[in-house]
Protein backbone atom coordinates (compact mmCIF):
# COMPACT_ATOMS: atom_id res chain seq x y z
CA UNK A 1 0.00 0.00 0.00
CA UNK A 2 1.02 3.64 -0.51
CA UNK A 3 -0.62 5.57 2.34
CA UNK A 4 0.42 9.07 1.26
CA UNK A 5 -0.89 8.60 -2.27
CA UNK A 6 -4.17 7.48 -0.71
CA UNK A 7 -4.41 10.83 1.10
CA UNK A 8 -2.91 9.88 4.45
CA UNK A 9 -0.06 11.79 6.11
CA UNK A 10 0.24 9.17 8.86
CA UNK A 11 0.20 5.39 9.07
CA UNK A 12 -0.18 3.47 12.30
CA UNK A 13 1.02 -0.11 12.30
CA UNK A 14 -1.66 -2.69 12.92
CA UNK A 15 0.92 -5.34 13.80
CA UNK A 16 3.58 -3.62 15.94
CA UNK A 17 2.11 -1.48 18.71
CA UNK A 18 3.48 2.04 18.84
CA UNK A 19 5.07 2.14 15.39
CA UNK A 20 3.90 5.13 13.37
CA UNK A 21 4.96 6.55 10.01
CA UNK A 22 4.58 10.26 9.24
CA UNK A 23 5.06 12.15 6.01
CA UNK A 24 6.28 15.74 6.49
CA UNK A 25 7.05 17.67 3.31
CA UNK A 26 10.00 15.79 1.78
CA UNK A 27 10.54 13.59 4.81
CA UNK A 28 9.34 10.25 6.16
CA UNK A 29 9.65 9.67 9.89
CA UNK A 30 9.26 6.16 11.28
CA UNK A 31 8.58 6.44 15.01
CA UNK A 32 9.34 3.53 17.34
CA UNK A 33 7.60 3.01 20.70
CA UNK A 34 10.91 2.71 22.54
CA UNK A 35 14.64 3.00 22.02
CA UNK A 36 15.77 0.00 20.00
CA UNK A 37 18.91 -1.30 18.32
CA UNK A 38 19.07 -0.16 14.71
CA UNK A 39 21.48 -1.61 12.17
CA UNK A 40 21.82 0.35 8.96
CA UNK A 41 23.87 1.70 6.09
CA UNK A 42 22.41 5.12 6.89
CA UNK A 43 24.23 8.41 6.40
CA UNK A 44 23.39 9.61 9.90
CA UNK A 45 24.20 7.24 12.79
CA UNK A 46 24.77 4.33 10.43
CA UNK A 47 26.28 1.04 11.55
CA UNK A 48 24.72 -0.01 14.86
CA UNK A 49 22.87 2.63 16.85
CA UNK A 50 20.20 2.83 19.52
CA UNK A 51 17.31 5.16 18.79
CA UNK A 52 13.56 5.59 18.55
CA UNK A 53 13.24 7.17 15.11
CA UNK A 54 14.37 6.53 11.54
CA UNK A 55 14.17 9.33 8.98
CA UNK A 56 14.21 9.10 5.19
CA UNK A 57 14.93 12.58 3.83
CA UNK A 58 14.25 13.35 0.18
CA UNK A 59 16.79 15.56 -1.58
CA UNK A 60 17.36 16.56 -5.20
CA UNK A 61 19.04 13.90 -7.32
CA UNK A 62 21.94 16.31 -7.90
CA UNK A 63 22.29 16.91 -4.15
CA UNK A 64 25.94 17.54 -3.34
CA UNK A 65 26.66 18.30 0.30
CA UNK A 66 30.13 18.33 1.83
CA UNK A 67 28.68 17.45 5.25
CA UNK A 68 25.53 15.29 4.91
CA UNK A 69 25.80 14.25 8.56
CA UNK A 70 25.45 17.85 9.70
CA UNK A 71 22.67 18.37 7.15
CA UNK A 72 20.64 15.58 8.73
CA UNK A 73 21.46 16.72 12.25
CA UNK A 74 20.09 20.16 11.41
CA UNK A 75 17.03 18.53 9.85
CA UNK A 76 16.40 16.78 13.18
CA UNK A 77 16.75 20.06 15.08
CA UNK A 78 14.43 21.85 12.66
CA UNK A 79 11.76 19.17 13.02
CA UNK A 80 12.09 18.98 16.80
CA UNK A 81 13.60 15.49 16.82
CA UNK A 82 16.35 14.50 19.25
CA UNK A 83 19.38 13.98 16.98
CA UNK A 84 20.97 11.45 19.34
CA UNK A 85 17.86 9.26 19.08
CA UNK A 86 17.61 9.39 15.29
CA UNK A 87 19.01 7.39 12.39
CA UNK A 88 18.82 9.23 9.07
CA UNK A 89 18.80 8.11 5.45
CA UNK A 90 18.67 10.22 2.29
CA UNK A 91 16.90 9.46 -0.96
CA UNK A 92 16.46 11.04 -4.35
CA UNK A 93 13.22 9.08 -4.83
CA UNK A 94 9.70 10.35 -4.16
CA UNK A 95 8.84 9.82 -0.50
CA UNK A 96 5.20 10.35 -1.48
CA UNK A 97 5.37 7.01 -3.30
CA UNK A 98 6.70 5.07 -0.32
CA UNK A 99 5.25 1.57 -0.12
CA UNK A 100 4.33 0.02 3.23
CA UNK A 101 3.66 -3.64 4.04
CA UNK A 102 3.44 -5.51 7.33
CA UNK A 103 2.46 -8.87 8.76
CA UNK A 104 2.47 -11.10 11.81
CA UNK A 105 4.83 -13.96 11.06
CA UNK A 106 6.16 -16.96 13.00
CA UNK A 107 6.92 -15.64 16.51
CA UNK A 108 7.52 -12.10 15.25
CA UNK A 109 5.84 -9.15 13.60
CA UNK A 110 7.36 -7.17 10.74
CA UNK A 111 6.85 -3.88 8.93
CA UNK A 112 8.69 -2.58 5.89
CA UNK A 113 8.58 0.82 4.17
CA UNK A 114 10.48 1.41 0.93
CA UNK A 115 11.11 4.41 -1.29
CA UNK A 116 12.52 3.71 -4.73
CA UNK A 117 13.69 5.22 -7.97
CA UNK A 118 15.77 3.46 -10.61
CA UNK A 119 17.34 6.21 -12.71
CA UNK A 120 20.75 4.92 -11.60
CA UNK A 121 19.92 1.22 -11.68
CA UNK A 122 23.01 -0.97 -11.67
CA UNK A 123 24.03 -4.61 -11.81
CA UNK A 124 26.57 -5.68 -9.19
CA UNK A 125 29.71 -7.40 -10.44
CA UNK A 126 29.77 -5.73 -13.87
CA UNK A 127 32.34 -3.13 -15.01
CA UNK A 128 30.97 0.41 -14.64
CA UNK A 129 31.75 3.99 -13.72
CA UNK A 130 32.36 4.29 -9.99
CA UNK A 131 32.91 6.96 -7.34
CA UNK A 132 34.99 7.06 -4.19
CA UNK A 133 33.04 6.57 -0.96
CA UNK A 134 35.10 9.23 0.81
CA UNK A 135 33.79 11.92 -1.53
CA UNK A 136 30.53 13.88 -0.91
CA UNK A 137 27.42 11.76 -0.47
CA UNK A 138 25.27 10.60 -3.35
CA UNK A 139 21.68 10.13 -2.07
CA UNK A 140 20.15 6.68 -2.04
CA UNK A 141 17.42 5.70 -4.44
CA UNK A 142 16.13 2.41 -3.04
CA UNK A 143 15.85 2.81 0.71
CA UNK A 144 14.11 0.18 2.83
CA UNK A 145 13.31 0.52 6.53
CA UNK A 146 12.45 -2.77 8.22
CA UNK A 147 11.01 -3.00 11.75
CA UNK A 148 10.74 -6.25 13.70
CA UNK A 149 9.06 -7.06 16.99
CA UNK A 150 10.69 -10.21 18.30
CA UNK A 151 14.01 -11.75 19.22
CA UNK A 152 16.86 -12.84 16.97
CA UNK A 153 20.54 -13.70 17.19
CA UNK A 154 23.34 -11.45 15.98
CA UNK A 155 23.93 -13.86 13.10
CA UNK A 156 20.27 -13.62 12.10
CA UNK A 157 20.55 -9.84 11.87
CA UNK A 158 23.04 -10.17 9.03
CA UNK A 159 20.91 -12.90 7.47
CA UNK A 160 18.05 -10.38 7.38
CA UNK A 161 20.19 -7.99 5.34
CA UNK A 162 21.14 -10.75 2.91
CA UNK A 163 17.56 -11.90 2.44
CA UNK A 164 16.29 -8.33 2.06
CA UNK A 165 18.88 -7.69 -0.64
CA UNK A 166 17.93 -10.87 -2.48
CA UNK A 167 14.26 -9.82 -2.36
CA UNK A 168 15.11 -6.38 -3.75
CA UNK A 169 17.04 -8.02 -6.60
CA UNK A 170 14.10 -10.33 -7.32
CA UNK A 171 11.65 -7.42 -7.52
CA UNK A 172 13.87 -5.51 -9.94
CA UNK A 173 14.30 -8.63 -12.06
CA UNK A 174 10.56 -9.27 -12.23
CA UNK A 175 10.01 -5.63 -13.25
CA UNK A 176 12.67 -5.88 -15.95
CA UNK A 177 14.71 -2.96 -14.60
CA UNK A 178 17.95 -2.65 -16.56
CA UNK A 179 21.40 -1.29 -15.83
CA UNK A 180 21.72 1.46 -18.46
CA UNK A 181 25.48 0.92 -18.76
CA UNK A 182 25.37 -2.81 -19.43
CA UNK A 183 21.83 -3.51 -20.62
CA UNK A 184 21.63 -6.35 -18.08
CA UNK A 185 19.00 -6.83 -15.36
CA UNK A 186 19.82 -4.51 -12.45
CA UNK A 187 20.39 -5.85 -8.94
CA UNK A 188 19.82 -2.46 -7.30
CA UNK A 189 20.89 1.12 -7.81
CA UNK A 190 24.29 2.63 -7.17
CA UNK A 191 23.22 4.19 -3.87
CA UNK A 192 20.79 1.88 -2.05
CA UNK A 193 20.46 1.86 1.74
CA UNK A 194 18.67 -0.16 4.40
CA UNK A 195 17.83 0.16 8.09
CA UNK A 196 16.66 -2.62 10.40
CA UNK A 197 15.28 -1.96 13.88
CA UNK A 198 14.43 -4.68 16.38
CA UNK A 199 11.86 -3.95 19.07
CA UNK A 200 11.30 -6.47 21.83
CA UNK A 201 7.87 -5.78 23.33
CA UNK A 202 7.86 -9.10 25.16
CA UNK A 203 5.13 -10.44 22.91
CA UNK A 204 7.39 -13.17 21.51
CA UNK A 205 9.81 -15.46 23.37
CA UNK A 206 11.66 -17.71 20.86
CA UNK A 207 14.97 -16.42 19.49
CA UNK A 208 15.30 -16.65 15.71
CA UNK A 209 18.80 -17.99 15.01
CA UNK A 210 18.77 -17.57 11.23
CA UNK A 211 16.89 -15.57 8.60
CA UNK A 212 17.70 -17.19 5.28
CA UNK A 213 15.01 -17.58 2.62
CA UNK A 214 14.00 -21.06 3.85
CA UNK A 215 13.33 -19.87 7.41
CA UNK A 216 9.97 -18.49 8.48
CA UNK A 217 11.58 -15.18 9.45
CA UNK A 218 13.55 -14.87 6.22
CA UNK A 219 10.51 -15.80 4.15
CA UNK A 220 8.48 -13.02 5.77
CA UNK A 221 11.29 -10.48 5.37
CA UNK A 222 11.61 -11.42 1.72
CA UNK A 223 7.89 -11.05 1.09
CA UNK A 224 7.70 -7.58 2.65
CA UNK A 225 10.82 -6.22 0.97
CA UNK A 226 9.82 -7.68 -2.40
CA UNK A 227 6.30 -6.25 -2.14
CA UNK A 228 7.40 -2.74 -1.16
CA UNK A 229 10.27 -2.51 -3.63
CA UNK A 230 8.05 -3.80 -6.43
CA UNK A 231 5.25 -1.32 -5.73
CA UNK A 232 7.46 1.73 -5.21
CA UNK A 233 9.52 1.02 -8.33
CA UNK A 234 6.49 0.22 -10.49
CA UNK A 235 4.76 3.49 -9.57
CA UNK A 236 7.82 5.77 -9.50
CA UNK A 237 6.83 7.70 -12.64
CA UNK A 238 3.17 8.12 -11.67
CA UNK A 239 1.78 11.36 -10.28
PDB file of C-alpha atoms in Angstrom:
ATOM      1  CA  UNK A   1       0.000   0.000   0.000  1.00  0.00           C
ATOM      2  CA  UNK A   2       1.016   3.638  -0.511  1.00  0.00           C
ATOM      3  CA  UNK A   3      -0.623   5.566   2.340  1.00  0.00           C
ATOM      4  CA  UNK A   4       0.420   9.066   1.259  1.00  0.00           C
ATOM      5  CA  UNK A   5      -0.891   8.601  -2.271  1.00  0.00           C
ATOM      6  CA  UNK A   6      -4.166   7.484  -0.706  1.00  0.00           C
ATOM      7  CA  UNK A   7      -4.412  10.831   1.095  1.00  0.00           C
ATOM      8  CA  UNK A   8      -2.908   9.878   4.451  1.00  0.00           C
ATOM      9  CA  UNK A   9      -0.063  11.785   6.113  1.00  0.00           C
ATOM     10  CA  UNK A  10       0.242   9.168   8.856  1.00  0.00           C
ATOM     11  CA  UNK A  11       0.201   5.394   9.066  1.00  0.00           C
ATOM     12  CA  UNK A  12      -0.176   3.469  12.305  1.00  0.00           C
ATOM     13  CA  UNK A  13       1.021  -0.115  12.305  1.00  0.00           C
ATOM     14  CA  UNK A  14      -1.658  -2.693  12.916  1.00  0.00           C
ATOM     15  CA  UNK A  15       0.916  -5.336  13.803  1.00  0.00           C
ATOM     16  CA  UNK A  16       3.576  -3.624  15.943  1.00  0.00           C
ATOM     17  CA  UNK A  17       2.107  -1.479  18.708  1.00  0.00           C
ATOM     18  CA  UNK A  18       3.480   2.044  18.842  1.00  0.00           C
ATOM     19  CA  UNK A  19       5.067   2.137  15.387  1.00  0.00           C
ATOM     20  CA  UNK A  20       3.902   5.132  13.374  1.00  0.00           C
ATOM     21  CA  UNK A  21       4.964   6.548  10.014  1.00  0.00           C
ATOM     22  CA  UNK A  22       4.581  10.255   9.243  1.00  0.00           C
ATOM     23  CA  UNK A  23       5.060  12.153   6.007  1.00  0.00           C
ATOM     24  CA  UNK A  24       6.282  15.738   6.493  1.00  0.00           C
ATOM     25  CA  UNK A  25       7.046  17.669   3.313  1.00  0.00           C
ATOM     26  CA  UNK A  26      10.005  15.787   1.782  1.00  0.00           C
ATOM     27  CA  UNK A  27      10.544  13.585   4.809  1.00  0.00           C
ATOM     28  CA  UNK A  28       9.339  10.252   6.158  1.00  0.00           C
ATOM     29  CA  UNK A  29       9.655   9.674   9.892  1.00  0.00           C
ATOM     30  CA  UNK A  30       9.262   6.159  11.277  1.00  0.00           C
ATOM     31  CA  UNK A  31       8.581   6.436  15.008  1.00  0.00           C
ATOM     32  CA  UNK A  32       9.340   3.532  17.338  1.00  0.00           C
ATOM     33  CA  UNK A  33       7.595   3.011  20.703  1.00  0.00           C
ATOM     34  CA  UNK A  34      10.911   2.706  22.544  1.00  0.00           C
ATOM     35  CA  UNK A  35      14.640   3.004  22.021  1.00  0.00           C
ATOM     36  CA  UNK A  36      15.768   0.003  19.998  1.00  0.00           C
ATOM     37  CA  UNK A  37      18.915  -1.297  18.319  1.00  0.00           C
ATOM     38  CA  UNK A  38      19.070  -0.160  14.707  1.00  0.00           C
ATOM     39  CA  UNK A  39      21.484  -1.608  12.172  1.00  0.00           C
ATOM     40  CA  UNK A  40      21.822   0.351   8.962  1.00  0.00           C
ATOM     41  CA  UNK A  41      23.871   1.701   6.091  1.00  0.00           C
ATOM     42  CA  UNK A  42      22.405   5.125   6.893  1.00  0.00           C
ATOM     43  CA  UNK A  43      24.231   8.413   6.402  1.00  0.00           C
ATOM     44  CA  UNK A  44      23.395   9.606   9.904  1.00  0.00           C
ATOM     45  CA  UNK A  45      24.202   7.235  12.785  1.00  0.00           C
ATOM     46  CA  UNK A  46      24.773   4.330  10.427  1.00  0.00           C
ATOM     47  CA  UNK A  47      26.275   1.035  11.552  1.00  0.00           C
ATOM     48  CA  UNK A  48      24.717  -0.014  14.862  1.00  0.00           C
ATOM     49  CA  UNK A  49      22.867   2.632  16.854  1.00  0.00           C
ATOM     50  CA  UNK A  50      20.197   2.831  19.519  1.00  0.00           C
ATOM     51  CA  UNK A  51      17.307   5.160  18.794  1.00  0.00           C
ATOM     52  CA  UNK A  52      13.559   5.591  18.547  1.00  0.00           C
ATOM     53  CA  UNK A  53      13.238   7.170  15.110  1.00  0.00           C
ATOM     54  CA  UNK A  54      14.371   6.533  11.540  1.00  0.00           C
ATOM     55  CA  UNK A  55      14.168   9.327   8.980  1.00  0.00           C
ATOM     56  CA  UNK A  56      14.212   9.097   5.192  1.00  0.00           C
ATOM     57  CA  UNK A  57      14.925  12.584   3.834  1.00  0.00           C
ATOM     58  CA  UNK A  58      14.246  13.353   0.184  1.00  0.00           C
ATOM     59  CA  UNK A  59      16.790  15.558  -1.578  1.00  0.00           C
ATOM     60  CA  UNK A  60      17.360  16.565  -5.205  1.00  0.00           C
ATOM     61  CA  UNK A  61      19.039  13.904  -7.315  1.00  0.00           C
ATOM     62  CA  UNK A  62      21.945  16.310  -7.898  1.00  0.00           C
ATOM     63  CA  UNK A  63      22.292  16.914  -4.154  1.00  0.00           C
ATOM     64  CA  UNK A  64      25.942  17.539  -3.338  1.00  0.00           C
ATOM     65  CA  UNK A  65      26.664  18.298   0.300  1.00  0.00           C
ATOM     66  CA  UNK A  66      30.126  18.331   1.827  1.00  0.00           C
ATOM     67  CA  UNK A  67      28.679  17.454   5.246  1.00  0.00           C
ATOM     68  CA  UNK A  68      25.530  15.288   4.910  1.00  0.00           C
ATOM     69  CA  UNK A  69      25.801  14.246   8.559  1.00  0.00           C
ATOM     70  CA  UNK A  70      25.450  17.849   9.695  1.00  0.00           C
ATOM     71  CA  UNK A  71      22.674  18.368   7.148  1.00  0.00           C
ATOM     72  CA  UNK A  72      20.637  15.578   8.726  1.00  0.00           C
ATOM     73  CA  UNK A  73      21.464  16.719  12.252  1.00  0.00           C
ATOM     74  CA  UNK A  74      20.092  20.157  11.409  1.00  0.00           C
ATOM     75  CA  UNK A  75      17.027  18.526   9.854  1.00  0.00           C
ATOM     76  CA  UNK A  76      16.399  16.782  13.182  1.00  0.00           C
ATOM     77  CA  UNK A  77      16.751  20.056  15.078  1.00  0.00           C
ATOM     78  CA  UNK A  78      14.433  21.855  12.657  1.00  0.00           C
ATOM     79  CA  UNK A  79      11.757  19.170  13.022  1.00  0.00           C
ATOM     80  CA  UNK A  80      12.087  18.976  16.805  1.00  0.00           C
ATOM     81  CA  UNK A  81      13.603  15.489  16.820  1.00  0.00           C
ATOM     82  CA  UNK A  82      16.347  14.496  19.248  1.00  0.00           C
ATOM     83  CA  UNK A  83      19.381  13.976  16.982  1.00  0.00           C
ATOM     84  CA  UNK A  84      20.974  11.451  19.338  1.00  0.00           C
ATOM     85  CA  UNK A  85      17.860   9.257  19.084  1.00  0.00           C
ATOM     86  CA  UNK A  86      17.614   9.392  15.294  1.00  0.00           C
ATOM     87  CA  UNK A  87      19.010   7.390  12.389  1.00  0.00           C
ATOM     88  CA  UNK A  88      18.817   9.226   9.072  1.00  0.00           C
ATOM     89  CA  UNK A  89      18.802   8.112   5.445  1.00  0.00           C
ATOM     90  CA  UNK A  90      18.672  10.219   2.288  1.00  0.00           C
ATOM     91  CA  UNK A  91      16.904   9.464  -0.956  1.00  0.00           C
ATOM     92  CA  UNK A  92      16.464  11.042  -4.353  1.00  0.00           C
ATOM     93  CA  UNK A  93      13.222   9.081  -4.832  1.00  0.00           C
ATOM     94  CA  UNK A  94       9.700  10.348  -4.157  1.00  0.00           C
ATOM     95  CA  UNK A  95       8.843   9.824  -0.500  1.00  0.00           C
ATOM     96  CA  UNK A  96       5.205  10.355  -1.484  1.00  0.00           C
ATOM     97  CA  UNK A  97       5.369   7.007  -3.297  1.00  0.00           C
ATOM     98  CA  UNK A  98       6.701   5.066  -0.319  1.00  0.00           C
ATOM     99  CA  UNK A  99       5.253   1.571  -0.122  1.00  0.00           C
ATOM    100  CA  UNK A 100       4.327   0.021   3.235  1.00  0.00           C
ATOM    101  CA  UNK A 101       3.660  -3.641   4.038  1.00  0.00           C
ATOM    102  CA  UNK A 102       3.439  -5.512   7.332  1.00  0.00           C
ATOM    103  CA  UNK A 103       2.460  -8.875   8.765  1.00  0.00           C
ATOM    104  CA  UNK A 104       2.466 -11.096  11.814  1.00  0.00           C
ATOM    105  CA  UNK A 105       4.834 -13.962  11.064  1.00  0.00           C
ATOM    106  CA  UNK A 106       6.156 -16.958  13.003  1.00  0.00           C
ATOM    107  CA  UNK A 107       6.916 -15.644  16.507  1.00  0.00           C
ATOM    108  CA  UNK A 108       7.517 -12.100  15.250  1.00  0.00           C
ATOM    109  CA  UNK A 109       5.841  -9.146  13.599  1.00  0.00           C
ATOM    110  CA  UNK A 110       7.361  -7.171  10.745  1.00  0.00           C
ATOM    111  CA  UNK A 111       6.852  -3.875   8.931  1.00  0.00           C
ATOM    112  CA  UNK A 112       8.694  -2.578   5.890  1.00  0.00           C
ATOM    113  CA  UNK A 113       8.577   0.818   4.170  1.00  0.00           C
ATOM    114  CA  UNK A 114      10.476   1.410   0.930  1.00  0.00           C
ATOM    115  CA  UNK A 115      11.115   4.407  -1.293  1.00  0.00           C
ATOM    116  CA  UNK A 116      12.517   3.711  -4.732  1.00  0.00           C
ATOM    117  CA  UNK A 117      13.693   5.218  -7.971  1.00  0.00           C
ATOM    118  CA  UNK A 118      15.772   3.462 -10.606  1.00  0.00           C
ATOM    119  CA  UNK A 119      17.337   6.213 -12.706  1.00  0.00           C
ATOM    120  CA  UNK A 120      20.750   4.925 -11.602  1.00  0.00           C
ATOM    121  CA  UNK A 121      19.924   1.221 -11.682  1.00  0.00           C
ATOM    122  CA  UNK A 122      23.014  -0.970 -11.675  1.00  0.00           C
ATOM    123  CA  UNK A 123      24.035  -4.612 -11.812  1.00  0.00           C
ATOM    124  CA  UNK A 124      26.570  -5.679  -9.194  1.00  0.00           C
ATOM    125  CA  UNK A 125      29.711  -7.396 -10.440  1.00  0.00           C
ATOM    126  CA  UNK A 126      29.771  -5.732 -13.867  1.00  0.00           C
ATOM    127  CA  UNK A 127      32.344  -3.130 -15.010  1.00  0.00           C
ATOM    128  CA  UNK A 128      30.970   0.405 -14.642  1.00  0.00           C
ATOM    129  CA  UNK A 129      31.745   3.989 -13.720  1.00  0.00           C
ATOM    130  CA  UNK A 130      32.362   4.294  -9.993  1.00  0.00           C
ATOM    131  CA  UNK A 131      32.906   6.956  -7.338  1.00  0.00           C
ATOM    132  CA  UNK A 132      34.989   7.058  -4.190  1.00  0.00           C
ATOM    133  CA  UNK A 133      33.039   6.574  -0.962  1.00  0.00           C
ATOM    134  CA  UNK A 134      35.100   9.225   0.813  1.00  0.00           C
ATOM    135  CA  UNK A 135      33.790  11.919  -1.530  1.00  0.00           C
ATOM    136  CA  UNK A 136      30.529  13.876  -0.913  1.00  0.00           C
ATOM    137  CA  UNK A 137      27.416  11.760  -0.472  1.00  0.00           C
ATOM    138  CA  UNK A 138      25.270  10.605  -3.353  1.00  0.00           C
ATOM    139  CA  UNK A 139      21.683  10.128  -2.070  1.00  0.00           C
ATOM    140  CA  UNK A 140      20.151   6.683  -2.042  1.00  0.00           C
ATOM    141  CA  UNK A 141      17.419   5.699  -4.439  1.00  0.00           C
ATOM    142  CA  UNK A 142      16.129   2.409  -3.041  1.00  0.00           C
ATOM    143  CA  UNK A 143      15.846   2.809   0.709  1.00  0.00           C
ATOM    144  CA  UNK A 144      14.109   0.183   2.835  1.00  0.00           C
ATOM    145  CA  UNK A 145      13.305   0.517   6.531  1.00  0.00           C
ATOM    146  CA  UNK A 146      12.450  -2.769   8.222  1.00  0.00           C
ATOM    147  CA  UNK A 147      11.012  -2.999  11.749  1.00  0.00           C
ATOM    148  CA  UNK A 148      10.738  -6.249  13.702  1.00  0.00           C
ATOM    149  CA  UNK A 149       9.055  -7.064  16.986  1.00  0.00           C
ATOM    150  CA  UNK A 150      10.688 -10.213  18.302  1.00  0.00           C
ATOM    151  CA  UNK A 151      14.006 -11.748  19.221  1.00  0.00           C
ATOM    152  CA  UNK A 152      16.859 -12.837  16.972  1.00  0.00           C
ATOM    153  CA  UNK A 153      20.540 -13.695  17.188  1.00  0.00           C
ATOM    154  CA  UNK A 154      23.344 -11.447  15.978  1.00  0.00           C
ATOM    155  CA  UNK A 155      23.928 -13.857  13.100  1.00  0.00           C
ATOM    156  CA  UNK A 156      20.274 -13.624  12.098  1.00  0.00           C
ATOM    157  CA  UNK A 157      20.552  -9.837  11.874  1.00  0.00           C
ATOM    158  CA  UNK A 158      23.041 -10.169   9.027  1.00  0.00           C
ATOM    159  CA  UNK A 159      20.906 -12.900   7.473  1.00  0.00           C
ATOM    160  CA  UNK A 160      18.054 -10.383   7.376  1.00  0.00           C
ATOM    161  CA  UNK A 161      20.187  -7.990   5.337  1.00  0.00           C
ATOM    162  CA  UNK A 162      21.143 -10.752   2.909  1.00  0.00           C
ATOM    163  CA  UNK A 163      17.562 -11.900   2.439  1.00  0.00           C
ATOM    164  CA  UNK A 164      16.295  -8.334   2.064  1.00  0.00           C
ATOM    165  CA  UNK A 165      18.883  -7.686  -0.635  1.00  0.00           C
ATOM    166  CA  UNK A 166      17.926 -10.870  -2.478  1.00  0.00           C
ATOM    167  CA  UNK A 167      14.264  -9.819  -2.357  1.00  0.00           C
ATOM    168  CA  UNK A 168      15.113  -6.385  -3.751  1.00  0.00           C
ATOM    169  CA  UNK A 169      17.036  -8.016  -6.602  1.00  0.00           C
ATOM    170  CA  UNK A 170      14.098 -10.325  -7.320  1.00  0.00           C
ATOM    171  CA  UNK A 171      11.653  -7.424  -7.516  1.00  0.00           C
ATOM    172  CA  UNK A 172      13.867  -5.511  -9.936  1.00  0.00           C
ATOM    173  CA  UNK A 173      14.303  -8.626 -12.057  1.00  0.00           C
ATOM    174  CA  UNK A 174      10.564  -9.266 -12.233  1.00  0.00           C
ATOM    175  CA  UNK A 175      10.014  -5.630 -13.255  1.00  0.00           C
ATOM    176  CA  UNK A 176      12.673  -5.881 -15.954  1.00  0.00           C
ATOM    177  CA  UNK A 177      14.711  -2.964 -14.595  1.00  0.00           C
ATOM    178  CA  UNK A 178      17.954  -2.651 -16.564  1.00  0.00           C
ATOM    179  CA  UNK A 179      21.400  -1.287 -15.831  1.00  0.00           C
ATOM    180  CA  UNK A 180      21.722   1.456 -18.464  1.00  0.00           C
ATOM    181  CA  UNK A 181      25.483   0.919 -18.757  1.00  0.00           C
ATOM    182  CA  UNK A 182      25.367  -2.812 -19.431  1.00  0.00           C
ATOM    183  CA  UNK A 183      21.835  -3.515 -20.617  1.00  0.00           C
ATOM    184  CA  UNK A 184      21.629  -6.351 -18.082  1.00  0.00           C
ATOM    185  CA  UNK A 185      19.000  -6.827 -15.364  1.00  0.00           C
ATOM    186  CA  UNK A 186      19.820  -4.511 -12.447  1.00  0.00           C
ATOM    187  CA  UNK A 187      20.392  -5.848  -8.943  1.00  0.00           C
ATOM    188  CA  UNK A 188      19.818  -2.461  -7.299  1.00  0.00           C
ATOM    189  CA  UNK A 189      20.887   1.125  -7.808  1.00  0.00           C
ATOM    190  CA  UNK A 190      24.291   2.627  -7.173  1.00  0.00           C
ATOM    191  CA  UNK A 191      23.225   4.193  -3.871  1.00  0.00           C
ATOM    192  CA  UNK A 192      20.793   1.880  -2.049  1.00  0.00           C
ATOM    193  CA  UNK A 193      20.463   1.865   1.744  1.00  0.00           C
ATOM    194  CA  UNK A 194      18.667  -0.156   4.400  1.00  0.00           C
ATOM    195  CA  UNK A 195      17.828   0.163   8.091  1.00  0.00           C
ATOM    196  CA  UNK A 196      16.664  -2.622  10.400  1.00  0.00           C
ATOM    197  CA  UNK A 197      15.279  -1.959  13.883  1.00  0.00           C
ATOM    198  CA  UNK A 198      14.433  -4.684  16.383  1.00  0.00           C
ATOM    199  CA  UNK A 199      11.857  -3.951  19.075  1.00  0.00           C
ATOM    200  CA  UNK A 200      11.296  -6.468  21.835  1.00  0.00           C
ATOM    201  CA  UNK A 201       7.872  -5.776  23.326  1.00  0.00           C
ATOM    202  CA  UNK A 202       7.856  -9.096  25.161  1.00  0.00           C
ATOM    203  CA  UNK A 203       5.127 -10.442  22.910  1.00  0.00           C
ATOM    204  CA  UNK A 204       7.394 -13.168  21.507  1.00  0.00           C
ATOM    205  CA  UNK A 205       9.809 -15.458  23.373  1.00  0.00           C
ATOM    206  CA  UNK A 206      11.663 -17.708  20.863  1.00  0.00           C
ATOM    207  CA  UNK A 207      14.967 -16.421  19.488  1.00  0.00           C
ATOM    208  CA  UNK A 208      15.304 -16.647  15.714  1.00  0.00           C
ATOM    209  CA  UNK A 209      18.798 -17.994  15.012  1.00  0.00           C
ATOM    210  CA  UNK A 210      18.767 -17.566  11.234  1.00  0.00           C
ATOM    211  CA  UNK A 211      16.887 -15.571   8.605  1.00  0.00           C
ATOM    212  CA  UNK A 212      17.699 -17.188   5.276  1.00  0.00           C
ATOM    213  CA  UNK A 213      15.013 -17.583   2.625  1.00  0.00           C
ATOM    214  CA  UNK A 214      13.998 -21.058   3.855  1.00  0.00           C
ATOM    215  CA  UNK A 215      13.330 -19.867   7.411  1.00  0.00           C
ATOM    216  CA  UNK A 216       9.967 -18.490   8.476  1.00  0.00           C
ATOM    217  CA  UNK A 217      11.582 -15.175   9.448  1.00  0.00           C
ATOM    218  CA  UNK A 218      13.547 -14.869   6.223  1.00  0.00           C
ATOM    219  CA  UNK A 219      10.513 -15.801   4.153  1.00  0.00           C
ATOM    220  CA  UNK A 220       8.478 -13.021   5.772  1.00  0.00           C
ATOM    221  CA  UNK A 221      11.290 -10.485   5.373  1.00  0.00           C
ATOM    222  CA  UNK A 222      11.613 -11.417   1.717  1.00  0.00           C
ATOM    223  CA  UNK A 223       7.891 -11.046   1.093  1.00  0.00           C
ATOM    224  CA  UNK A 224       7.702  -7.578   2.646  1.00  0.00           C
ATOM    225  CA  UNK A 225      10.824  -6.223   0.973  1.00  0.00           C
ATOM    226  CA  UNK A 226       9.816  -7.676  -2.397  1.00  0.00           C
ATOM    227  CA  UNK A 227       6.300  -6.248  -2.135  1.00  0.00           C
ATOM    228  CA  UNK A 228       7.402  -2.743  -1.159  1.00  0.00           C
ATOM    229  CA  UNK A 229      10.273  -2.515  -3.629  1.00  0.00           C
ATOM    230  CA  UNK A 230       8.048  -3.801  -6.431  1.00  0.00           C
ATOM    231  CA  UNK A 231       5.252  -1.322  -5.730  1.00  0.00           C
ATOM    232  CA  UNK A 232       7.458   1.725  -5.206  1.00  0.00           C
ATOM    233  CA  UNK A 233       9.521   1.018  -8.334  1.00  0.00           C
ATOM    234  CA  UNK A 234       6.493   0.217 -10.492  1.00  0.00           C
ATOM    235  CA  UNK A 235       4.756   3.491  -9.570  1.00  0.00           C
ATOM    236  CA  UNK A 236       7.821   5.767  -9.495  1.00  0.00           C
ATOM    237  CA  UNK A 237       6.826   7.702 -12.635  1.00  0.00           C
ATOM    238  CA  UNK A 238       3.166   8.118 -11.672  1.00  0.00           C
ATOM    239  CA  UNK A 239       1.781  11.356 -10.277  1.00  0.00           C
TER     240      UNK A 239
END
